[in-house]
PDB file of C-alpha atoms and ligand atoms in Angstrom:
ATOM      1  CA  MET A   3     -18.028   3.066 -15.818  1.00  0.00           C
ATOM      2  CA  ASN A   4     -18.800   6.581 -14.688  1.00  0.00           C
ATOM      3  CA  VAL A   5     -17.458   8.375 -17.780  1.00  0.00           C
ATOM      4  CA  SER A   6     -18.015  11.960 -16.585  1.00  0.00           C
ATOM      5  CA  ASN A   7     -16.081  11.281 -13.384  1.00  0.00           C
ATOM      6  CA  PRO A   8     -13.624   8.450 -13.957  1.00  0.00           C
ATOM      7  CA  GLY A   9     -11.971   6.911 -10.943  1.00  0.00           C
ATOM      8  CA  LYS A  10      -8.232   7.022 -10.317  1.00  0.00           C
ATOM      9  CA  LEU A  11      -5.658   4.661  -8.936  1.00  0.00           C
ATOM     10  CA  VAL A  12      -3.482   5.932  -6.104  1.00  0.00           C
ATOM     11  CA  ILE A  13      -0.518   3.799  -5.055  1.00  0.00           C
ATOM     12  CA  ILE A  14       1.123   4.356  -1.681  1.00  0.00           C
ATOM     13  CA  SER A  15       4.290   2.371  -1.034  1.00  0.00           C
ATOM     14  CA  GLY A  16       7.099   2.574   1.432  1.00  0.00           C
ATOM     15  CA  PRO A  17       9.093   0.412   3.769  1.00  0.00           C
ATOM     16  CA  SER A  18       7.223  -1.757   6.227  1.00  0.00           C
ATOM     17  CA  GLY A  19       7.107   0.194   9.506  1.00  0.00           C
ATOM     18  CA  ALA A  20       6.933   3.582   7.753  1.00  0.00           C
ATOM     19  CA  GLY A  21       3.441   4.072   9.174  1.00  0.00           C
ATOM     20  CA  LYS A  22       1.611   3.543   5.872  1.00  0.00           C
ATOM     21  CA  SER A  23      -1.472   1.925   7.378  1.00  0.00           C
ATOM     22  CA  THR A  24      -1.991   4.721   9.917  1.00  0.00           C
ATOM     23  CA  VAL A  25      -1.499   7.432   7.296  1.00  0.00           C
ATOM     24  CA  VAL A  26      -3.801   5.728   4.792  1.00  0.00           C
ATOM     25  CA  ARG A  27      -6.535   5.200   7.393  1.00  0.00           C
ATOM     26  CA  ARG A  28      -6.381   8.871   8.410  1.00  0.00           C
ATOM     27  CA  LEU A  29      -6.243   9.999   4.756  1.00  0.00           C
ATOM     28  CA  LEU A  30      -9.524   8.201   4.107  1.00  0.00           C
ATOM     29  CA  GLU A  31     -11.094   9.985   7.088  1.00  0.00           C
ATOM     30  CA  VAL A  32     -10.013  13.553   6.364  1.00  0.00           C
ATOM     31  CA  CYS A  33      -9.401  13.965   2.622  1.00  0.00           C
ATOM     32  CA  SER A  34     -12.507  15.243   0.855  1.00  0.00           C
ATOM     33  CA  LEU A  35     -12.047  13.118  -2.293  1.00  0.00           C
ATOM     34  CA  PRO A  36     -14.080   9.959  -2.990  1.00  0.00           C
ATOM     35  CA  LEU A  37     -11.305   7.661  -1.746  1.00  0.00           C
ATOM     36  CA  LYS A  38     -11.754   3.916  -1.328  1.00  0.00           C
ATOM     37  CA  LEU A  39      -9.177   1.569   0.153  1.00  0.00           C
ATOM     38  CA  SER A  40      -8.289  -1.527  -1.826  1.00  0.00           C
ATOM     39  CA  VAL A  41      -8.165  -4.281   0.803  1.00  0.00           C
ATOM     40  CA  SER A  42      -5.266  -6.595  -0.082  1.00  0.00           C
ATOM     41  CA  ALA A  43      -5.225 -10.342   0.402  1.00  0.00           C
ATOM     42  CA  THR A  44      -2.505 -12.021   2.444  1.00  0.00           C
ATOM     43  CA  THR A  45      -1.568 -15.390   3.863  1.00  0.00           C
ATOM     44  CA  ARG A  46       0.122 -13.896   6.928  1.00  0.00           C
ATOM     45  CA  SER A  47      -1.637 -14.182  10.292  1.00  0.00           C
ATOM     46  CA  PRO A  48      -3.679 -11.229  11.542  1.00  0.00           C
ATOM     47  CA  ARG A  49      -1.892  -9.004  14.049  1.00  0.00           C
ATOM     48  CA  PRO A  50      -3.781  -8.138  17.252  1.00  0.00           C
ATOM     49  CA  GLY A  51      -6.670  -5.840  16.372  1.00  0.00           C
ATOM     50  CA  GLU A  52      -6.631  -6.554  12.630  1.00  0.00           C
ATOM     51  CA  ILE A  53     -10.004  -7.438  11.149  1.00  0.00           C
ATOM     52  CA  ASP A  54     -10.608  -9.801   8.223  1.00  0.00           C
ATOM     53  CA  GLY A  55     -12.070  -7.951   5.243  1.00  0.00           C
ATOM     54  CA  GLN A  56     -11.096  -4.584   6.688  1.00  0.00           C
ATOM     55  CA  ASP A  57      -7.297  -4.629   7.151  1.00  0.00           C
ATOM     56  CA  TYR A  58      -6.711  -7.567   4.792  1.00  0.00           C
ATOM     57  CA  HIS A  59      -8.576 -10.487   3.333  1.00  0.00           C
ATOM     58  CA  PHE A  60      -6.783 -13.176   5.335  1.00  0.00           C
ATOM     59  CA  LEU A  61      -6.570 -16.257   3.107  1.00  0.00           C
ATOM     60  CA  THR A  62      -5.076 -19.683   3.602  1.00  0.00           C
ATOM     61  CA  ARG A  63      -2.121 -20.467   1.384  1.00  0.00           C
ATOM     62  CA  ASP A  64      -4.259 -22.930  -0.621  1.00  0.00           C
ATOM     63  CA  GLU A  65      -7.003 -20.376  -1.195  1.00  0.00           C
ATOM     64  CA  PHE A  66      -4.482 -17.695  -2.177  1.00  0.00           C
ATOM     65  CA  LEU A  67      -2.766 -19.983  -4.693  1.00  0.00           C
ATOM     66  CA  ARG A  68      -6.126 -21.104  -6.097  1.00  0.00           C
ATOM     67  CA  ARG A  69      -7.198 -17.505  -6.660  1.00  0.00           C
ATOM     68  CA  GLN A  70      -3.775 -16.656  -8.129  1.00  0.00           C
ATOM     69  CA  ALA A  71      -4.081 -19.522 -10.621  1.00  0.00           C
ATOM     70  CA  ASN A  72      -7.580 -18.266 -11.413  1.00  0.00           C
ATOM     71  CA  GLY A  73      -6.167 -14.856 -12.457  1.00  0.00           C
ATOM     72  CA  ASP A  74      -7.983 -13.016  -9.653  1.00  0.00           C
ATOM     73  CA  PHE A  75      -5.016 -10.780  -8.782  1.00  0.00           C
ATOM     74  CA  LEU A  76      -3.929  -7.536 -10.454  1.00  0.00           C
ATOM     75  CA  GLU A  77      -0.549  -8.211  -8.851  1.00  0.00           C
ATOM     76  CA  SER A  78       0.653 -10.632  -6.229  1.00  0.00           C
ATOM     77  CA  LYS A  79       3.892 -11.766  -4.737  1.00  0.00           C
ATOM     78  CA  GLU A  80       5.686 -13.548  -1.955  1.00  0.00           C
ATOM     79  CA  VAL A  81       6.993 -10.614   0.051  1.00  0.00           C
ATOM     80  CA  PHE A  82       9.352 -11.935   2.702  1.00  0.00           C
ATOM     81  CA  ALA A  83      11.727 -14.871   2.973  1.00  0.00           C
ATOM     82  CA  ALA A  84       9.288 -16.306   5.536  1.00  0.00           C
ATOM     83  CA  GLY A  85       7.000 -17.073   2.632  1.00  0.00           C
ATOM     84  CA  ASP A  86       3.860 -14.989   3.096  1.00  0.00           C
ATOM     85  CA  TYR A  87       1.892 -14.004   0.016  1.00  0.00           C
ATOM     86  CA  TYR A  88       0.288 -10.608  -0.596  1.00  0.00           C
ATOM     87  CA  GLY A  89      -1.820  -9.456  -3.508  1.00  0.00           C
ATOM     88  CA  THR A  90      -4.285  -6.939  -4.907  1.00  0.00           C
ATOM     89  CA  LEU A  91      -7.557  -8.506  -5.989  1.00  0.00           C
ATOM     90  CA  ARG A  92      -8.854  -7.256  -9.351  1.00  0.00           C
ATOM     91  CA  SER A  93     -12.329  -7.121  -7.828  1.00  0.00           C
ATOM     92  CA  GLU A  94     -11.136  -4.557  -5.231  1.00  0.00           C
ATOM     93  CA  THR A  95      -9.946  -2.030  -7.816  1.00  0.00           C
ATOM     94  CA  ALA A  96     -12.499  -2.694 -10.569  1.00  0.00           C
ATOM     95  CA  SER A  97     -15.568  -2.073  -8.406  1.00  0.00           C
ATOM     96  CA  GLY A  98     -14.216   1.214  -7.010  1.00  0.00           C
ATOM     97  CA  LEU A  99     -13.064   2.584 -10.367  1.00  0.00           C
ATOM     98  CA  ALA A 100     -16.410   1.725 -11.955  1.00  0.00           C
ATOM     99  CA  GLU A 101     -18.091   3.878  -9.289  1.00  0.00           C
ATOM    100  CA  GLY A 102     -15.744   6.821  -9.990  1.00  0.00           C
ATOM    101  CA  LYS A 103     -13.819   6.279  -6.757  1.00  0.00           C
ATOM    102  CA  TRP A 104     -10.136   7.013  -6.185  1.00  0.00           C
ATOM    103  CA  VAL A 105      -8.897   3.559  -5.255  1.00  0.00           C
ATOM    104  CA  VAL A 106      -5.945   3.610  -2.845  1.00  0.00           C
ATOM    105  CA  LEU A 107      -3.512   0.686  -3.030  1.00  0.00           C
ATOM    106  CA  GLU A 108      -1.114   0.272  -0.111  1.00  0.00           C
ATOM    107  CA  ILE A 109       1.376  -2.131  -1.647  1.00  0.00           C
ATOM    108  CA  ASP A 110       5.093  -2.835  -1.831  1.00  0.00           C
ATOM    109  CA  VAL A 111       7.455  -1.489  -4.494  1.00  0.00           C
ATOM    110  CA  GLN A 112       7.384  -4.575  -6.720  1.00  0.00           C
ATOM    111  CA  GLY A 113       3.590  -4.642  -6.647  1.00  0.00           C
ATOM    112  CA  ALA A 114       3.546  -0.941  -7.487  1.00  0.00           C
ATOM    113  CA  GLN A 115       5.793  -1.552 -10.514  1.00  0.00           C
ATOM    114  CA  THR A 116       3.471  -4.277 -11.780  1.00  0.00           C
ATOM    115  CA  VAL A 117       0.389  -2.074 -11.443  1.00  0.00           C
ATOM    116  CA  VAL A 118       2.087   0.942 -13.073  1.00  0.00           C
ATOM    117  CA  GLN A 119       3.030  -1.191 -16.092  1.00  0.00           C
ATOM    118  CA  GLN A 120      -0.684  -1.870 -16.575  1.00  0.00           C
ATOM    119  CA  GLN A 121      -1.964   1.538 -15.404  1.00  0.00           C
ATOM    120  CA  PRO A 122       0.746   4.159 -16.137  1.00  0.00           C
ATOM    121  CA  GLN A 123      -1.538   7.031 -15.138  1.00  0.00           C
ATOM    122  CA  ALA A 124      -1.629   5.803 -11.520  1.00  0.00           C
ATOM    123  CA  ILE A 125      -0.619   8.449  -8.958  1.00  0.00           C
ATOM    124  CA  THR A 126       2.345   6.937  -7.114  1.00  0.00           C
ATOM    125  CA  ILE A 127       3.495   8.134  -3.685  1.00  0.00           C
ATOM    126  CA  PHE A 128       6.458   6.838  -1.706  1.00  0.00           C
ATOM    127  CA  LEU A 129       5.984   7.301   2.049  1.00  0.00           C
ATOM    128  CA  HIS A 130       9.007   6.841   4.294  1.00  0.00           C
ATOM    129  CA  PRO A 131      10.143   7.786   7.790  1.00  0.00           C
ATOM    130  CA  GLY A 132      13.106   9.907   6.667  1.00  0.00           C
ATOM    131  CA  SER A 133      15.996   7.587   7.567  1.00  0.00           C
ATOM    132  CA  MET A 134      16.842   3.921   8.118  1.00  0.00           C
ATOM    133  CA  SER A 135      17.591   4.518  11.813  1.00  0.00           C
ATOM    134  CA  GLU A 136      14.152   6.087  12.312  1.00  0.00           C
ATOM    135  CA  LEU A 137      12.585   3.112  10.526  1.00  0.00           C
ATOM    136  CA  GLU A 138      14.405   0.636  12.792  1.00  0.00           C
ATOM    137  CA  ARG A 139      13.270   2.566  15.882  1.00  0.00           C
ATOM    138  CA  ARG A 140       9.638   2.422  14.712  1.00  0.00           C
ATOM    139  CA  LEU A 141       9.759  -1.295  13.916  1.00  0.00           C
ATOM    140  CA  ARG A 142      11.187  -2.042  17.375  1.00  0.00           C
ATOM    141  CA  ASP A 143       8.665   0.249  19.123  1.00  0.00           C
ATOM    142  CA  ARG A 144       5.796  -1.472  17.295  1.00  0.00           C
ATOM    143  CA  GLY A 145       6.766  -4.634  19.145  1.00  0.00           C
ATOM    144  CA  THR A 146       4.947  -6.970  16.745  1.00  0.00           C
ATOM    145  CA  ASP A 147       7.932  -8.623  15.058  1.00  0.00           C
ATOM    146  CA  SER A 148      10.754 -10.861  16.282  1.00  0.00           C
ATOM    147  CA  ASP A 149      14.359  -9.637  15.969  1.00  0.00           C
ATOM    148  CA  SER A 150      14.881 -11.814  12.910  1.00  0.00           C
ATOM    149  CA  ALA A 151      11.677 -10.508  11.298  1.00  0.00           C
ATOM    150  CA  ILE A 152      12.827  -6.928  11.972  1.00  0.00           C
ATOM    151  CA  GLU A 153      16.197  -7.691  10.385  1.00  0.00           C
ATOM    152  CA  ARG A 154      14.424  -9.103   7.307  1.00  0.00           C
ATOM    153  CA  ARG A 155      12.137  -6.070   7.073  1.00  0.00           C
ATOM    154  CA  LEU A 156      15.126  -3.700   7.344  1.00  0.00           C
ATOM    155  CA  GLU A 157      16.948  -5.605   4.616  1.00  0.00           C
ATOM    156  CA  VAL A 158      13.894  -5.335   2.337  1.00  0.00           C
ATOM    157  CA  ALA A 159      13.498  -1.656   3.295  1.00  0.00           C
ATOM    158  CA  ARG A 160      17.050  -0.842   2.177  1.00  0.00           C
ATOM    159  CA  GLY A 161      16.212  -2.179  -1.279  1.00  0.00           C
ATOM    160  CA  GLU A 162      12.869  -0.350  -1.311  1.00  0.00           C
ATOM    161  CA  MET A 163      14.372   3.010  -0.322  1.00  0.00           C
ATOM    162  CA  ALA A 164      16.699   2.678  -3.314  1.00  0.00           C
ATOM    163  CA  LEU A 165      13.665   2.587  -5.641  1.00  0.00           C
ATOM    164  CA  MET A 166      12.079   5.780  -4.320  1.00  0.00           C
ATOM    165  CA  ASP A 167      12.846   7.762  -7.464  1.00  0.00           C
ATOM    166  CA  ARG A 168      10.471   5.556  -9.488  1.00  0.00           C
ATOM    167  CA  TYR A 169       7.581   7.269  -7.700  1.00  0.00           C
ATOM    168  CA  ARG A 170       5.977  10.504  -8.781  1.00  0.00           C
ATOM    169  CA  TYR A 171       5.943  11.837  -5.215  1.00  0.00           C
ATOM    170  CA  GLU A 172       7.977  11.339  -2.037  1.00  0.00           C
ATOM    171  CA  VAL A 173       6.401  12.117   1.326  1.00  0.00           C
ATOM    172  CA  VAL A 174       8.190  11.960   4.692  1.00  0.00           C
ATOM    173  CA  ASN A 175       5.978  10.630   7.464  1.00  0.00           C
ATOM    174  CA  ASP A 176       7.341  12.874  10.200  1.00  0.00           C
ATOM    175  CA  THR A 177       3.915  13.383  11.726  1.00  0.00           C
ATOM    176  CA  VAL A 178       0.779  11.616  10.578  1.00  0.00           C
ATOM    177  CA  GLU A 179      -1.342  14.762  10.255  1.00  0.00           C
ATOM    178  CA  ARG A 180       1.274  16.597   8.176  1.00  0.00           C
ATOM    179  CA  ALA A 181       1.918  13.621   5.888  1.00  0.00           C
ATOM    180  CA  VAL A 182      -1.836  13.139   5.405  1.00  0.00           C
ATOM    181  CA  ARG A 183      -2.286  16.806   4.519  1.00  0.00           C
ATOM    182  CA  GLU A 184       0.572  16.642   1.994  1.00  0.00           C
ATOM    183  CA  ILE A 185      -0.836  13.516   0.336  1.00  0.00           C
ATOM    184  CA  CYS A 186      -4.332  15.000   0.216  1.00  0.00           C
ATOM    185  CA  ASP A 187      -2.922  18.185  -1.407  1.00  0.00           C
ATOM    186  CA  ILE A 188      -1.049  16.051  -3.980  1.00  0.00           C
ATOM    187  CA  LEU A 189      -4.254  14.216  -4.844  1.00  0.00           C
ATOM    188  CA  GLN A 190      -6.353  17.392  -5.004  1.00  0.00           C
ATOM    189  CA  ALA A 191      -3.911  18.725  -7.605  1.00  0.00           C
ATOM    190  CA  HIS A 192      -4.858  15.741  -9.828  1.00  0.00           C
ATOM    191  CA  ARG A 193      -8.602  16.404  -9.739  1.00  0.00           C
ATOM    192  CA  SER A 194      -8.680  17.889 -13.220  1.00  0.00           C
ATOM    193  CA  ASP A 195      -6.573  15.129 -14.828  1.00  0.00           C
ATOM    194  CA  LYS A 196      -8.387  13.747 -17.845  1.00  0.00           C
ATOM    195  CA  ASP A 197      -7.529  10.057 -17.309  1.00  0.00           C
TER     196      ASP A 197
HETATM  197  P1  LIG B 224       2.427  -5.974   6.553  1.00  0.00           P
HETATM  198  O1  LIG B 224       2.650  -7.453   6.771  1.00  0.00           O
HETATM  199  O2  LIG B 224       3.310  -5.146   7.431  1.00  0.00           O
HETATM  200  O3  LIG B 224       0.971  -5.597   6.638  1.00  0.00           O
HETATM  201  O4  LIG B 224       2.852  -5.660   5.049  1.00  0.00           O
HETATM  202  C1  LIG B 224       4.080  -6.080   4.586  1.00  0.00           C
HETATM  203  C2  LIG B 224       4.351  -5.464   3.236  1.00  0.00           C
HETATM  204  O5  LIG B 224       3.455  -6.000   2.254  1.00  0.00           O
HETATM  205  C3  LIG B 224       4.177  -3.960   3.201  1.00  0.00           C
HETATM  206  O6  LIG B 224       5.296  -3.394   2.543  1.00  0.00           O
HETATM  207  C4  LIG B 224       2.925  -3.785   2.402  1.00  0.00           C
HETATM  208  O7  LIG B 224       2.932  -2.553   1.699  1.00  0.00           O
HETATM  209  C5  LIG B 224       2.993  -4.956   1.452  1.00  0.00           C
HETATM  210  N1  LIG B 224       1.691  -5.283   0.902  1.00  0.00           N
HETATM  211  C6  LIG B 224       0.487  -5.241   1.525  1.00  0.00           C
HETATM  212  N2  LIG B 224      -0.482  -5.573   0.675  1.00  0.00           N
HETATM  213  C7  LIG B 224       0.107  -5.836  -0.510  1.00  0.00           C
HETATM  214  C8  LIG B 224      -0.388  -6.209  -1.807  1.00  0.00           C
HETATM  215  O8  LIG B 224      -1.579  -6.371  -2.047  1.00  0.00           O
HETATM  216  N3  LIG B 224       0.538  -6.392  -2.784  1.00  0.00           N
HETATM  217  C9  LIG B 224       1.855  -6.208  -2.571  1.00  0.00           C
HETATM  218  N4  LIG B 224       2.675  -6.370  -3.609  1.00  0.00           N
HETATM  219  N5  LIG B 224       2.356  -5.841  -1.394  1.00  0.00           N
HETATM  220  C10 LIG B 224       1.495  -5.654  -0.378  1.00  0.00           C
END
């Protein structure tokens, strides 16, 4: 552990389709803090262009369940009715924090709750597109999900939006560059935190 410069946990949640991945990727490029992305594990199939080990660790269901039983996850859950698993590997956060990095978790609201119970000092940010109708438009424009998958995501999103006030910060992703700047400013304000 780098005691003089301890790492921090940053949690970014928000409804699926809120543009989290794009914002997080850009944040890592432009924010001048030692940020490191925690790459989650999932059993869902890669979308076109997604790279194993970079966007997610894509695991088979058997491998995921084996690692879950082994206690390898800081948090994990079955996210959608379709039955895909997602989780944060302890190894992803531990290695970054030990190096004094600010480890960014892009996870859903339940996962965020689980992590905050263990790490209450985590900086939590809820990123959302402003309204449910804007979210639906973005999910349809993305063109990666079937109508029924979009309906499921919207249903989950309604529940997630209701939990926004559990986060320390709320950021509207109206434009990527503005949202990234706001998040970076929020994080910079935590530089002198003692934890
Ligand atoms: P997607 O399939 O669109 O990449 O992600 C679906 C949802 O799973 C998103 O809300 C995303 O934030 C969430 N998610 C991604 N990784 C994790 C994780 O490691 N843990 C939890 N709890 N949720 C995750």
